[in-house]
Every structure is written in C-alpha cells, then in structure tokens.
mmCIF file of C-alpha atoms in Angstrom:
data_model
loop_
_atom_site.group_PDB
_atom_site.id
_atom_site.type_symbol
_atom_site.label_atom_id
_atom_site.label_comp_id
_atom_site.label_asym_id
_atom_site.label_seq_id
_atom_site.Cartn_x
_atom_site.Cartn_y
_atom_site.Cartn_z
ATOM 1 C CA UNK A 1 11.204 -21.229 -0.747
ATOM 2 C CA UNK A 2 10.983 -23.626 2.053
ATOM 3 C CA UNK A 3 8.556 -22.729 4.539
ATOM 4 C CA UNK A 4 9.371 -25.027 7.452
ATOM 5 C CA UNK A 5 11.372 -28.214 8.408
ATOM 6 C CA UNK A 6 10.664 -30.328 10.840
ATOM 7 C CA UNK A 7 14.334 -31.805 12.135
ATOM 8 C CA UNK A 8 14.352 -35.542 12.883
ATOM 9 C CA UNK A 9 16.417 -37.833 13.955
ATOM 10 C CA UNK A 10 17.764 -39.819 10.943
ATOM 11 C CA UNK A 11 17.339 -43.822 10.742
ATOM 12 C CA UNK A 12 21.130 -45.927 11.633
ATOM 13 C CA UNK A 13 21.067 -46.764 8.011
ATOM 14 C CA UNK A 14 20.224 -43.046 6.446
ATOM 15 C CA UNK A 15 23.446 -42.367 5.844
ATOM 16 C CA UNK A 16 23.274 -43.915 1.710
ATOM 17 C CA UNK A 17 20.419 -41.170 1.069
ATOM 18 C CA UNK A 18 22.044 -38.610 3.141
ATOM 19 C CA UNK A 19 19.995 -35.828 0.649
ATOM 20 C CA UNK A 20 16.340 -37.013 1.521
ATOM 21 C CA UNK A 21 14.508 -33.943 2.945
ATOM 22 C CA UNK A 22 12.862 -35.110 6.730
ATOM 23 C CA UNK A 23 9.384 -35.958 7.560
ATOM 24 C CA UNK A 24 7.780 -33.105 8.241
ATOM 25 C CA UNK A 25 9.775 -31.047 5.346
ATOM 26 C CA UNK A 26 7.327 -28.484 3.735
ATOM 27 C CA UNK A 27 8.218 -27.109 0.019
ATOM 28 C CA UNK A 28 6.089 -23.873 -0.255
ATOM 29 C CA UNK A 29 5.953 -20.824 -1.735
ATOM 30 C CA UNK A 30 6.188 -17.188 -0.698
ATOM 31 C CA UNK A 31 5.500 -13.065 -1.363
ATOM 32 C CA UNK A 32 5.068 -9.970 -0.107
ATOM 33 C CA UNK A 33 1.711 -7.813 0.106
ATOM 34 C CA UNK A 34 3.048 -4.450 -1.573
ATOM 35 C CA UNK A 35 4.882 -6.671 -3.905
ATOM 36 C CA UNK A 36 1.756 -8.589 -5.597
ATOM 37 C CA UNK A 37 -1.624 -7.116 -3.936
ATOM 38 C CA UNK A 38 -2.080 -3.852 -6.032
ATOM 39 C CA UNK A 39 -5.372 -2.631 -5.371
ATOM 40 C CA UNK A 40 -3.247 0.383 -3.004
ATOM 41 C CA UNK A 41 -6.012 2.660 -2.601
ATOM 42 C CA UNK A 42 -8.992 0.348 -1.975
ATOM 43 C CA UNK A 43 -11.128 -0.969 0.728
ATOM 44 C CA UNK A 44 -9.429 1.753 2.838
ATOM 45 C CA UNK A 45 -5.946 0.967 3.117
ATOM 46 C CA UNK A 46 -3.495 4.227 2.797
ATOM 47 C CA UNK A 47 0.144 4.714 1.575
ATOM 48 C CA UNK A 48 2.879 2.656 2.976
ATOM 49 C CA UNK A 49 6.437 3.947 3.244
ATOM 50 C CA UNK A 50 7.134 1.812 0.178
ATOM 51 C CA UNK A 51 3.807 3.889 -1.918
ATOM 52 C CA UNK A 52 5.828 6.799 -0.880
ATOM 53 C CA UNK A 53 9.092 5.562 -1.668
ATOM 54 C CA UNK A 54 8.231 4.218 -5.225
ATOM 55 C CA UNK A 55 6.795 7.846 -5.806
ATOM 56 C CA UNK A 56 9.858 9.426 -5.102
ATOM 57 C CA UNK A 57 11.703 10.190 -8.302
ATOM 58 C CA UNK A 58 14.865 8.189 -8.956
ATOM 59 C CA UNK A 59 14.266 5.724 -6.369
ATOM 60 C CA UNK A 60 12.757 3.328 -8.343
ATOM 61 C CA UNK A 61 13.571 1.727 -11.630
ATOM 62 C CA UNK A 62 11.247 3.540 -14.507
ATOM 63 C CA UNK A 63 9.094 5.071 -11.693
ATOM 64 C CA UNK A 64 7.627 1.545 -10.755
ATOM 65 C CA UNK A 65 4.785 1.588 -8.101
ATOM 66 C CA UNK A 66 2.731 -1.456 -5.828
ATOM 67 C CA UNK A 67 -0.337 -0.051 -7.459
ATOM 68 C CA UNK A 68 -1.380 -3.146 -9.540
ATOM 69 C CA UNK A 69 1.964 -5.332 -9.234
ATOM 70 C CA UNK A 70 0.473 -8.351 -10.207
ATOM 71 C CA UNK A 71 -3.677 -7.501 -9.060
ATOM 72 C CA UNK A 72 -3.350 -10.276 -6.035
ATOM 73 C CA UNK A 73 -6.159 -8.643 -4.371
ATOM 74 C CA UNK A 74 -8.392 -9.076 -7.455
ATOM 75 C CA UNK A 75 -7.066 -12.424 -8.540
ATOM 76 C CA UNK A 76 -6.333 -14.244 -5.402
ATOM 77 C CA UNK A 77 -8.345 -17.358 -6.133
ATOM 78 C CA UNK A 78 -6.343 -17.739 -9.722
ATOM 79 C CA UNK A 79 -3.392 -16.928 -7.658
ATOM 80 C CA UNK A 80 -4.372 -20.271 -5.411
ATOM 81 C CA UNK A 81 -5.181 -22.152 -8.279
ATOM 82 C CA UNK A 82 -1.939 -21.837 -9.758
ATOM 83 C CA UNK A 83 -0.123 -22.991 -6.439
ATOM 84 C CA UNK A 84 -2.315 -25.999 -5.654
ATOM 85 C CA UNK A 85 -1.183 -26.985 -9.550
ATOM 86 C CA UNK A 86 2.168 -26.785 -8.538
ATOM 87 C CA UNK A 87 1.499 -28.805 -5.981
ATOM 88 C CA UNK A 88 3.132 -26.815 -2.906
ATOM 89 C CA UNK A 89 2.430 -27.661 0.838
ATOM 90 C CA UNK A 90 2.738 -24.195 1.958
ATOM 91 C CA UNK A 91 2.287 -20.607 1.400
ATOM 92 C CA UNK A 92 3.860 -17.736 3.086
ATOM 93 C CA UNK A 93 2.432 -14.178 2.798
ATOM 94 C CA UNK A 94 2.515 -11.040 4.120
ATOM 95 C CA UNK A 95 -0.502 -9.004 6.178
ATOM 96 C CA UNK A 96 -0.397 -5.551 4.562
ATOM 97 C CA UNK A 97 -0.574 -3.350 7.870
ATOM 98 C CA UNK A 98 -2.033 -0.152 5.991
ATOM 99 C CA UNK A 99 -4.713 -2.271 4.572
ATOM 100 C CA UNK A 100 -5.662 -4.050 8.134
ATOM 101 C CA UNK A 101 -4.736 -0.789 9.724
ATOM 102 C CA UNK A 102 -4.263 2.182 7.975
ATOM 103 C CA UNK A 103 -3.054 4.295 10.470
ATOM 104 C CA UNK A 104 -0.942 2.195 12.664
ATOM 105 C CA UNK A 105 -3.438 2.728 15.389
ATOM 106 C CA UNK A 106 -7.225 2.263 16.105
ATOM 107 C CA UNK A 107 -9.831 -0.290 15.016
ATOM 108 C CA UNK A 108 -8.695 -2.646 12.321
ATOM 109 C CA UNK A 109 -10.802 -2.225 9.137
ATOM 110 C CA UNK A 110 -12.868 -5.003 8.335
ATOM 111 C CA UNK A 111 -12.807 -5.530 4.037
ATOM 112 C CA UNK A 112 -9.299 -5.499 4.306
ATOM 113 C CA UNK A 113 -9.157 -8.282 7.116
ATOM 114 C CA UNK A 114 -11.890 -10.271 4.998
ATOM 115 C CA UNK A 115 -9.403 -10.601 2.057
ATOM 116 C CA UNK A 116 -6.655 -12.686 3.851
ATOM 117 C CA UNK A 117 -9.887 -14.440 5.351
ATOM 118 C CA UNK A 118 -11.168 -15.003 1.908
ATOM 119 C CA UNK A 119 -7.222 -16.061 0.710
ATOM 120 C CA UNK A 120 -6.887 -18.275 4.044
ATOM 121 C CA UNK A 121 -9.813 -20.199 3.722
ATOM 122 C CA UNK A 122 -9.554 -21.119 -0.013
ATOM 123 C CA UNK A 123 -5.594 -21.831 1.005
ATOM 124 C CA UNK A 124 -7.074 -24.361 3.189
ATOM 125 C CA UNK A 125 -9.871 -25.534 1.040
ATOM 126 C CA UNK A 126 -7.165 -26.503 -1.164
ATOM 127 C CA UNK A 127 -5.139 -28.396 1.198
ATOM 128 C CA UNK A 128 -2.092 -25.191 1.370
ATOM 129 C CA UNK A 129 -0.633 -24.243 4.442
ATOM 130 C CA UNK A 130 -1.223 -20.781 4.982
ATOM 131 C CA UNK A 131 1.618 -18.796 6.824
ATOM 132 C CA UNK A 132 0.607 -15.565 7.628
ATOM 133 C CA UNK A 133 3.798 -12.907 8.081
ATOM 134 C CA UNK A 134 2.710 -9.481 9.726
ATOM 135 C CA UNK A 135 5.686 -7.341 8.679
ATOM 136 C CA UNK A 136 7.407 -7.259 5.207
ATOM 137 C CA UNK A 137 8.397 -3.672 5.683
ATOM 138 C CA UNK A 138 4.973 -1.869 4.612
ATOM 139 C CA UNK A 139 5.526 0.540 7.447
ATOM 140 C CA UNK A 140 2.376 2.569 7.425
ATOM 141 C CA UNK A 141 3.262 6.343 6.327
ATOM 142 C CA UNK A 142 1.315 7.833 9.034
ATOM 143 C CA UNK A 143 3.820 6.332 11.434
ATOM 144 C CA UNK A 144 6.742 7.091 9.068
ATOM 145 C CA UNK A 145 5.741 10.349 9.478
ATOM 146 C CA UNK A 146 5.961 10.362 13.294
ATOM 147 C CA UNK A 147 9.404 8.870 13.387
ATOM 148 C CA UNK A 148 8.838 5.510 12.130
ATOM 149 C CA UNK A 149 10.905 2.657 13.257
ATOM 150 C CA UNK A 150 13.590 4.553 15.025
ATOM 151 C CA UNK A 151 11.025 5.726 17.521
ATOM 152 C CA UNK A 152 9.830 3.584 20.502
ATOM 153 C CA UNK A 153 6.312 4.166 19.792
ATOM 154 C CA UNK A 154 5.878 2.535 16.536
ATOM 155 C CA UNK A 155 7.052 -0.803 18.131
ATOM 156 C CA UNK A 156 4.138 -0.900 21.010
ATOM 157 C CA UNK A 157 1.637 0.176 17.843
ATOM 158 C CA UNK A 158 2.827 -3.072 15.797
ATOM 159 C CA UNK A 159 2.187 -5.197 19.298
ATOM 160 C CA UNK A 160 -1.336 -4.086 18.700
ATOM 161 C CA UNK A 161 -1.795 -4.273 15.220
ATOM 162 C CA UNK A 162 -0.785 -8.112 15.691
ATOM 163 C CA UNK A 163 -3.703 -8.686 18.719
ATOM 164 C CA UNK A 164 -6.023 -7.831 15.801
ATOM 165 C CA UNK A 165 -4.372 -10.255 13.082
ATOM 166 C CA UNK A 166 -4.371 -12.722 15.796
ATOM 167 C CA UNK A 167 -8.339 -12.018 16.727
ATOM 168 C CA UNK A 168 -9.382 -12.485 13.179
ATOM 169 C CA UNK A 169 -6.990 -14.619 11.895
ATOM 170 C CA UNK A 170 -5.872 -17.231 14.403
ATOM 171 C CA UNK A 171 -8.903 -19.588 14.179
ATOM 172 C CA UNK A 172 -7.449 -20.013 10.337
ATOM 173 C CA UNK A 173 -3.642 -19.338 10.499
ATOM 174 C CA UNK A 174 -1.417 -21.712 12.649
ATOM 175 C CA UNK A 175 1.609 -20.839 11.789
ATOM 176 C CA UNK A 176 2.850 -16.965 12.012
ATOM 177 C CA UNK A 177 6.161 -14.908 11.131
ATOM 178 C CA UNK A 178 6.374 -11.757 13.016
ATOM 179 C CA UNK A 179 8.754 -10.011 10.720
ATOM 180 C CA UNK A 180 10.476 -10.365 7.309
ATOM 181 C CA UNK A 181 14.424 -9.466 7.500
ATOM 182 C CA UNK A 182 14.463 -6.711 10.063
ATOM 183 C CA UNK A 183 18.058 -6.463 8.748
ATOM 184 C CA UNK A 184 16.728 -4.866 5.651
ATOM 185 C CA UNK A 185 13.646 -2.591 6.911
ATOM 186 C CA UNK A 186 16.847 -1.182 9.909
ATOM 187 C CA UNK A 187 19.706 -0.732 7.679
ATOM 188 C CA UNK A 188 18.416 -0.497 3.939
ATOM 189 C CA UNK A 189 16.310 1.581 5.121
ATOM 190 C CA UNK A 190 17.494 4.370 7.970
ATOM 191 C CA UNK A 191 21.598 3.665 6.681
ATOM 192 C CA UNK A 192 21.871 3.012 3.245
ATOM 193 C CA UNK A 193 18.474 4.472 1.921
ATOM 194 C CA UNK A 194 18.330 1.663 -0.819
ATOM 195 C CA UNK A 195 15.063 1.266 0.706
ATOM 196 C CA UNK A 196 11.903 2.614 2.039
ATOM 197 C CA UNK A 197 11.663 4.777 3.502
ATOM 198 C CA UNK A 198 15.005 6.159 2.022
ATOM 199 C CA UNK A 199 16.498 7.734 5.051
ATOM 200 C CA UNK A 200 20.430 7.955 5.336
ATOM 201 C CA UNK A 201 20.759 8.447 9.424
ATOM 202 C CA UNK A 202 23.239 5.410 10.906
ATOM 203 C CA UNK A 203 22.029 6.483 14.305
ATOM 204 C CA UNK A 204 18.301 6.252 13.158
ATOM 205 C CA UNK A 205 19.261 2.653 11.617
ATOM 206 C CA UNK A 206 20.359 1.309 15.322
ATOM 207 C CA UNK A 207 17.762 2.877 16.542
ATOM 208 C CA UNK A 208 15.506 0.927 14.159
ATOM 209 C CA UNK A 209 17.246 -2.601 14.953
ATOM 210 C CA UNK A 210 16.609 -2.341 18.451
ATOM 211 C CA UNK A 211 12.629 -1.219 17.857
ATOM 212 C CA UNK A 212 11.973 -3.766 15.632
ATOM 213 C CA UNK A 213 13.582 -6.345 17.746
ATOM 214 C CA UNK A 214 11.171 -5.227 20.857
ATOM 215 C CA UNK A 215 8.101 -5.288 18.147
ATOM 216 C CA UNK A 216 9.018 -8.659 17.442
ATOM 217 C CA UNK A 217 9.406 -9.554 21.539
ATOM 218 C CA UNK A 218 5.729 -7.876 21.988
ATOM 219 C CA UNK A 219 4.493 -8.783 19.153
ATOM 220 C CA UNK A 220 5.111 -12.893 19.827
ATOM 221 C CA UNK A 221 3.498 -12.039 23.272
ATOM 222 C CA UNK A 222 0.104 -10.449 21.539
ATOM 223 C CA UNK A 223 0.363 -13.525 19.504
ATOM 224 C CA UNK A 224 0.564 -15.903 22.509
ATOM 225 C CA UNK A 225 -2.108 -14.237 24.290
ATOM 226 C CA UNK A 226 -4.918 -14.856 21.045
ATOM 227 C CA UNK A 227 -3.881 -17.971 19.257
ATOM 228 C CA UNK A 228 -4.545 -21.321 20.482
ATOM 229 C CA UNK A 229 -1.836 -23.441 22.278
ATOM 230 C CA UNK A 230 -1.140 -25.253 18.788
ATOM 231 C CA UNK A 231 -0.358 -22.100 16.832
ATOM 232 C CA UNK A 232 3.697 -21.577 16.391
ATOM 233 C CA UNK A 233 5.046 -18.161 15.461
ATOM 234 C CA UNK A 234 8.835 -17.653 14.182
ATOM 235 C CA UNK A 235 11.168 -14.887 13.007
ATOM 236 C CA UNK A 236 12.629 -14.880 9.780
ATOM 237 C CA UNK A 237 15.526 -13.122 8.929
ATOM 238 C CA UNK A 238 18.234 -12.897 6.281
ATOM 239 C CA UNK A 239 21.362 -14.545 7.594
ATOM 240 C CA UNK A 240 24.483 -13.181 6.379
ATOM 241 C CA UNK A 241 27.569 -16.098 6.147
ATOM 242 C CA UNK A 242 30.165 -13.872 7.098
ATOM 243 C CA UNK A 243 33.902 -14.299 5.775
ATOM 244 C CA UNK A 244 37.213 -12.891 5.869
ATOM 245 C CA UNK A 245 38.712 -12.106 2.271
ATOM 246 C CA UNK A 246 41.905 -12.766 3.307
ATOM 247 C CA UNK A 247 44.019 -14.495 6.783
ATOM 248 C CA UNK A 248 45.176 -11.203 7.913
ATOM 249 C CA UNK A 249 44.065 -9.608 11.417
ATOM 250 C CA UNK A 250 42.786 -6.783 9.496
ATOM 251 C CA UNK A 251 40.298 -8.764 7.493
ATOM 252 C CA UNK A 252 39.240 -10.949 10.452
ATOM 253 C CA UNK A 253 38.629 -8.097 12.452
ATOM 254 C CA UNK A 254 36.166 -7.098 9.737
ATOM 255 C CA UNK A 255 34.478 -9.874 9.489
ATOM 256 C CA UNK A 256 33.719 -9.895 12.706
ATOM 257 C CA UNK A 257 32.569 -6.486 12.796
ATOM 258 C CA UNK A 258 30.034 -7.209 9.653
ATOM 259 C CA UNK A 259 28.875 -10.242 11.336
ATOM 260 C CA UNK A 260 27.664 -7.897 14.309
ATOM 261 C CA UNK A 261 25.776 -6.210 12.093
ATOM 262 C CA UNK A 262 24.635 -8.160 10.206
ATOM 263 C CA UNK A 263 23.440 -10.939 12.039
ATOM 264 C CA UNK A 264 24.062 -10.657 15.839
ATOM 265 C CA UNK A 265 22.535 -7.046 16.621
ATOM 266 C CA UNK A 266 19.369 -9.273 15.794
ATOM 267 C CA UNK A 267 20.217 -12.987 16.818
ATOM 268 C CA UNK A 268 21.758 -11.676 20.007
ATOM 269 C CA UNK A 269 18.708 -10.124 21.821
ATOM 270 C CA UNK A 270 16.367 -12.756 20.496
ATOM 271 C CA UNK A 271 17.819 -16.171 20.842
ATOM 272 C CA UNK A 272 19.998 -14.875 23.451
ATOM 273 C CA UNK A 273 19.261 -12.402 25.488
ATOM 274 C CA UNK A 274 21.429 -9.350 25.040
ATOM 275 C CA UNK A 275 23.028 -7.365 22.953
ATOM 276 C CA UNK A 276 26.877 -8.476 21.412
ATOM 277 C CA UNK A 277 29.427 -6.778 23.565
ATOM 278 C CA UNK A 278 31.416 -5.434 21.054
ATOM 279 C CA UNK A 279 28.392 -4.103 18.583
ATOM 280 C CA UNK A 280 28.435 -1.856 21.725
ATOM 281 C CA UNK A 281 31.653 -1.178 21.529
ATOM 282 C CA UNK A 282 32.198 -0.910 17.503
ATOM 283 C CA UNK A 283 28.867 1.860 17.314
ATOM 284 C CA UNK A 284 29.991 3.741 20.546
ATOM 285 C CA UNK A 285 31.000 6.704 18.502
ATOM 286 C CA UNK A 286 27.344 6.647 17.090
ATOM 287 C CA UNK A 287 25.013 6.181 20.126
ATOM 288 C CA UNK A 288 25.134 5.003 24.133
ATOM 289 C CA UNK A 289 22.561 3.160 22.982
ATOM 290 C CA UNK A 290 20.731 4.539 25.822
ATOM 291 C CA UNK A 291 17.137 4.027 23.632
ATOM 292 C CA UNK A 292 17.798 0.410 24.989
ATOM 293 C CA UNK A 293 15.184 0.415 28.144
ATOM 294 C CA UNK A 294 15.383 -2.164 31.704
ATOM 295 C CA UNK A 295 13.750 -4.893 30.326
ATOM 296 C CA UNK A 296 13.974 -4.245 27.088
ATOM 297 C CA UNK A 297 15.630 -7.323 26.329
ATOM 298 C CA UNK A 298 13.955 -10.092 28.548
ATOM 299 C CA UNK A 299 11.070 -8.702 26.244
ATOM 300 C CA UNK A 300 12.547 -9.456 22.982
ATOM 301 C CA UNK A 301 13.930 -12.910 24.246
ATOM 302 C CA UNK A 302 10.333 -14.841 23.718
ATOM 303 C CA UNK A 303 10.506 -18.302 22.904
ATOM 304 C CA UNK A 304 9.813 -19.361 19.514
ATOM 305 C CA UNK A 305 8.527 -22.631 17.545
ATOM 306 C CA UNK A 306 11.407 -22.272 14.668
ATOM 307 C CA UNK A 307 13.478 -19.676 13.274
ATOM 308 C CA UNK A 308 13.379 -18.655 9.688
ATOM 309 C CA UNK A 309 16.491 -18.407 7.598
ATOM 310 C CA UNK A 310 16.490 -16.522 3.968
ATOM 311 C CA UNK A 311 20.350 -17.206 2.836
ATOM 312 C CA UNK A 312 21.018 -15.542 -0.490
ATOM 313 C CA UNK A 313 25.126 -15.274 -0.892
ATOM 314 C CA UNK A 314 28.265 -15.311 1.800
ATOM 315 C CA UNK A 315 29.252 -11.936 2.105
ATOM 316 C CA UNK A 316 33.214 -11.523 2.103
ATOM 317 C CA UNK A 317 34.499 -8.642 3.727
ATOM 318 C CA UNK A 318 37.970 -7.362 3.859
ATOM 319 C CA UNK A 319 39.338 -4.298 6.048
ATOM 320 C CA UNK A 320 39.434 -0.851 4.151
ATOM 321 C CA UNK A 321 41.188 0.173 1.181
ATOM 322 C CA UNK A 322 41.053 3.655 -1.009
ATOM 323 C CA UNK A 323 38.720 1.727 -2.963
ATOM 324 C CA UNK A 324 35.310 3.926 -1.709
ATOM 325 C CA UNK A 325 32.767 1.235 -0.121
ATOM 326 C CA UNK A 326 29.369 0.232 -1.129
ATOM 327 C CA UNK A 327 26.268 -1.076 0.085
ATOM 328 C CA UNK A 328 24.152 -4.078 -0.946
ATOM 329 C CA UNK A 329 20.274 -4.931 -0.563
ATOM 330 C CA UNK A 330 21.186 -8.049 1.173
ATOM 331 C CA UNK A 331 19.658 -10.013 -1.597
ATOM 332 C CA UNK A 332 21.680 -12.027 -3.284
ATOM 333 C CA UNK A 333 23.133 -9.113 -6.092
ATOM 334 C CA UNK A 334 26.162 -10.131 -5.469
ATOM 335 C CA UNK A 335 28.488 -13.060 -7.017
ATOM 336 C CA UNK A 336 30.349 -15.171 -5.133
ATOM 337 C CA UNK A 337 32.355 -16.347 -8.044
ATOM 338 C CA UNK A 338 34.329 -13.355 -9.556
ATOM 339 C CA UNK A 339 32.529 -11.304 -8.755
ATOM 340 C CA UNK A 340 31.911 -8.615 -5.496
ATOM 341 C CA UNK A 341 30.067 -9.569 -2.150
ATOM 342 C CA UNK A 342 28.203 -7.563 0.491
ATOM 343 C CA UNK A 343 29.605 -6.103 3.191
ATOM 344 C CA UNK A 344 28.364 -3.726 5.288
ATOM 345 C CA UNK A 345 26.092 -0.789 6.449
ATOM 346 C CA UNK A 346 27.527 2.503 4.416
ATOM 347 C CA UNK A 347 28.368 5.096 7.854
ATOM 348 C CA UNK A 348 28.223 2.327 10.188
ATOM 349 C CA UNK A 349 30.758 -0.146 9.522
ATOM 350 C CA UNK A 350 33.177 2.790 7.593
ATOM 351 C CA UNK A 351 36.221 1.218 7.849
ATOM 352 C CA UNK A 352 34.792 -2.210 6.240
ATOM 353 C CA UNK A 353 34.855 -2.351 1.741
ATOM 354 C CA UNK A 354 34.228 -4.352 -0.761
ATOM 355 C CA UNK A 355 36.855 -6.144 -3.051
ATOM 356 C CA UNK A 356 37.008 -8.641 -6.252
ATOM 357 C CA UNK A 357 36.919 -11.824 -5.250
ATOM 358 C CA UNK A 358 38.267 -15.257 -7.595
ATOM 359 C CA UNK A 359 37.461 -18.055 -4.973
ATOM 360 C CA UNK A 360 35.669 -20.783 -5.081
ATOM 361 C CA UNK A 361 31.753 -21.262 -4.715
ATOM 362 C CA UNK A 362 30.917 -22.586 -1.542
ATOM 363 C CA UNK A 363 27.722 -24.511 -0.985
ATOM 364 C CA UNK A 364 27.890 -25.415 2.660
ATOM 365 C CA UNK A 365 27.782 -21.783 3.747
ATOM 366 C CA UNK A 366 24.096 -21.691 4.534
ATOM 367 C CA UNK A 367 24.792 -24.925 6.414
ATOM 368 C CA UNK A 368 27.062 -22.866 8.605
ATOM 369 C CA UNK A 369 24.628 -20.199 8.474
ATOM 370 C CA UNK A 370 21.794 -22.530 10.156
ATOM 371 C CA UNK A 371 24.372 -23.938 12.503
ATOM 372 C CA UNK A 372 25.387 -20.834 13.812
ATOM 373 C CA UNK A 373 22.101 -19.496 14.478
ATOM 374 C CA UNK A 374 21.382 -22.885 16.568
ATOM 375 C CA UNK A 375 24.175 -22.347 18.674
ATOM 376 C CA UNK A 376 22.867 -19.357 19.522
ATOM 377 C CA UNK A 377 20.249 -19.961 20.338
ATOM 378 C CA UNK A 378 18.169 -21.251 24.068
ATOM 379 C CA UNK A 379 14.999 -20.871 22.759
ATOM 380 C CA UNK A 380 14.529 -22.397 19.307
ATOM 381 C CA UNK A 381 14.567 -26.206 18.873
ATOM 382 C CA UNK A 382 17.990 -27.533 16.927
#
C-alpha cells in the first residue's frame, strides 16, 4: 500500500523517467485491528460488531473469528521487526475503538491505549512512520445495539473517542486517518449485509453515510483541537472508477447513478460542501433525507492535509436487465477482464445490474479516479 505522496512539481527534463515516484513518496504497509490483533477479550476491550458478526452462523467462511487472527497484540514487536526488514517507510493501522473504549462512551481504558503506545514508539525506534487510523469499521456492539451508525448519536460518541486517541497519542502519531472506506461500513453493512453488522435496511444505509460523514467532520475537529500544528489527518476511502457498459442513455444514466453512490454521497459533503443534487433526487423514494441537520454539512467540510484513495477495480455498470442484480464488497472480487464488475447497493440503486464484460484492462482508471477526486475538491492540495 502506499501510505502518502507528496506531489511535486516535476524537473523541465523529467519527462524521459516519467515513472519515478516524487520526493516525498512513502511505500508502507497497512492492516486492520480486528483483522490481526486477536487478543478480543483482553485488557478490557468488548465485542465489536464484527465479534458479533463472525459469530453469527453462515456469515463467515468456516465460522472464522478476530479472536487470535494473527496474535498482533502478543507479537507486535516481531510484527515490527518484520516490516523494518522489508524496509517500508510507513505503517498504517487501525485504533481498535472497543479496546480504547469499550463502550463507545466514558473514560478510555488505559492497557489498551498503552499497546498502540508500546507499537508507536518501537515504529519510531525503528525509523517507521506510524499512521494511526481510528475507524476500520470495529463499531463497538454496545452502540450497535443502540442504533449504531444510522443513528446521530453514535457520530458525536466517535468525536470523543478521537479527543482521547488524540490526548494519548498525538505526541507520537503525526499523521491520522479518521476513517477506513465509509463506503463499506454504510452500504456493506446497513444495504447489502455482506458485512458487519449484517443489516439489510437501504434507508438505515443512507442514514449511515451521512453519520459517518459528520463523525469524520467532528472527528477532524477533535483532532485539530489536541494535535500539534504539524500533525495532518486525511480520509481514506475506496474510490469506485465508474463506467458505462455500453454508449446507450440507459447505461450512462447508470453510471451516473452508481457513481452517486458510490463515490459522491461521500466526496460531495467533504471536499465540497453538500450533498449531489440528484443522490437527492435518485433516493427520494427512500428518505427526505430530513436526518441531514442546519449545519450539518459546513461540519463535515473540514479541511484536510491529503485524501486517501484505496482503488481496487473499475466498476462497469449497465441499466437493468432480467438478469437479478448482485452486490460486491467493494474489494477488488471482481475481474475486469471477462469477467463481472461491481455495481451497486442491492435496494438502493434497483434498477442498476451486473453483466459479462470482454473489454479491455484499463490501467489509467485509478489515474482518473485520483483526478476526479481533485477536482472536487477545495480543500485538499492537488
């Protein structure tokens, strides 16, 4: 993964090594807390939505759980070993909220802020760049159980739970990601149910977006208020390159219709300001979306250092068929060479499927991807 890039100006005569990464270019490596930590009922941390997910029979391939995964928490210096052999600038991991705070609310529990203390410092003993993410969709239960992301609350608890990763953290971390591909935790998980915490609601999963885009907006303000000046904090999420399968109206329309929700129901608040006029329009027989507040949006639109961009596959879309539709977790399943592509929300986007696809592979689609998400946005350097 690369963790950050520094853009620069190239030299008159760069042009015969157009392919040399910038000054500034970090390669680095990254993961996610439930994914590697184990150790899920120690030091006090409590279940996630993803502990409760992976327990739920027939969710998970062979009944697989976070319990070990690969025993970070234990083997965290072995774990830093292995990346300063590999020589990386950079490593990007996740804060596991139930293990910093196991509730979603209240006093942040000490052992479990003194392991990513313990993994920061030998990071920078060892000359890595630690980036510290605070969301990579380990919801904790507690506030699953109150309503989770759809509900307003849960986005003014993450604003505080990031104060106290800031007050511990921040005279370590200088670089910070507020959340991980709110695309996935909104959709894959309140729409499609392909993820924790499993719920199939399309009105829930707008609901969702716009929370999570607010905890972001607060979030990068709790962040501002208790790092130093120096510190830069980013969103990451999974860009979707957007195409029509075919030239026709029909498929355009599509496209365009994906694209809003795949990309712009997020990029649209925070680099710009507001929400896509005709998101509003293509959802209107879901929601008003009256859960959107006054000021709601000059809240979300914070400024930010850089954006980050996960790109897996384009996703080709064409209008609908009798063929029956299908989701996708956004991650790269699909092939873009004969093969089927991502395309939507299942009970969102209903009209929107899924076809085979013989075209060509097409490299400089997370070029477009980047270049897109720079137009959009005022607030993020090009």
């Amino acid at each position: 993964m690369v963790t950050a890039i520094r853009h620069t100006a190239p030299a008159p005569h760069a042009a015969a090594d157009s392919r040399a990464f910038p000054p500034g270019f970090l390669w680095g490596t990254a993961t996610a807390a439930y994914q590697i930590e184990g150790a899920a009922a120690e030091d006090g941390r409590t279940p996630s939505i993803w502990d409760t997910y992976a327990r739920t029979p027939g969710k998970v391939r062979n009944g697989d759980t976070g319990d070990i995964a690969t025993d970070h928490y234990h083997r965290w210096r072995e774990d830093v070993a292995i990346m300063a052999d590999l020589g990386v600038d950079a490593y990007r991991f996740s804060l596991a909220w139930p293990r910093i705070q196991p509730t979603g609310r209240g006093p942040a529990v000490q052992k479990g802020l003194d392991f990513y203390r313990r993994l920061t410092d030998e990071l920078l003993e060892k000359g890595i760049q630690p980036v510290a993410t605070l969301y990579h969709w380990d919801l904790p239960q507690e506030l699953e159980s109150m309503g989770g992301w759809p509900e307003r609350a849960t986005a003014e608890r993450f604003a505080a739970y990031a104060a106290l990763a800031a007050d511990a953290l921040g005279d370590r971390v200088r670089t910070w990601t507020t959340l991980n591909e709110p695309w996935c935790s909104a959709f894959l998980g309140y729409a499609s149910g392909v993820h924790a915490p499993g719920r199939t609601d399309p009105v829930a999963a707008l609901r969702a977006a716009h929370h999570l885009n607010l905890a972001h907006g607060q979030a990068v303000q709790a962040l501002r208020a208790g790092l130093p000046g120096d510190a830069r904090i980013s969103l990451t999420l999974n860009v979707h390159h957007v195409r029509p399968l075919t030239a026709s109206p029909e498929d355009a329309d599509a496209a365009r219709r994906i694209d809003a929700l795949a990309n712009r129901v997020f990029t649209g608040p925070v680099l710009g300001g507001e929400y896509p006029a005709d998101l509003l329009r293509d959802t209107a027989h879901l929601t008003d979306w009256s859960f959107v507040h006054d000021g709601d949006t000059a809240a979300i639109r914070q400024p930010l250092d850089f954006l980050g961009v996960n790109y897996y596959t384009p996703t080709l879309v064409s209008a609908a068929t009798d063929e029956a539709g299908h989701g996708s977790d956004g991650h790269g399943t699909a092939r873009t060479a004969r093969g089927r592509a991502p395309t939507r929300s299942p009970s969102i986007c209903r009209r929107a499927t899924r076809r085979r696809w013989g075209g060509p592979w097409t490299p400089a689609a997370c070029t477009t991807c980047c270049s897109g998400s720079r137009r959009t946005s005022r607030t993020c350097p090009s």
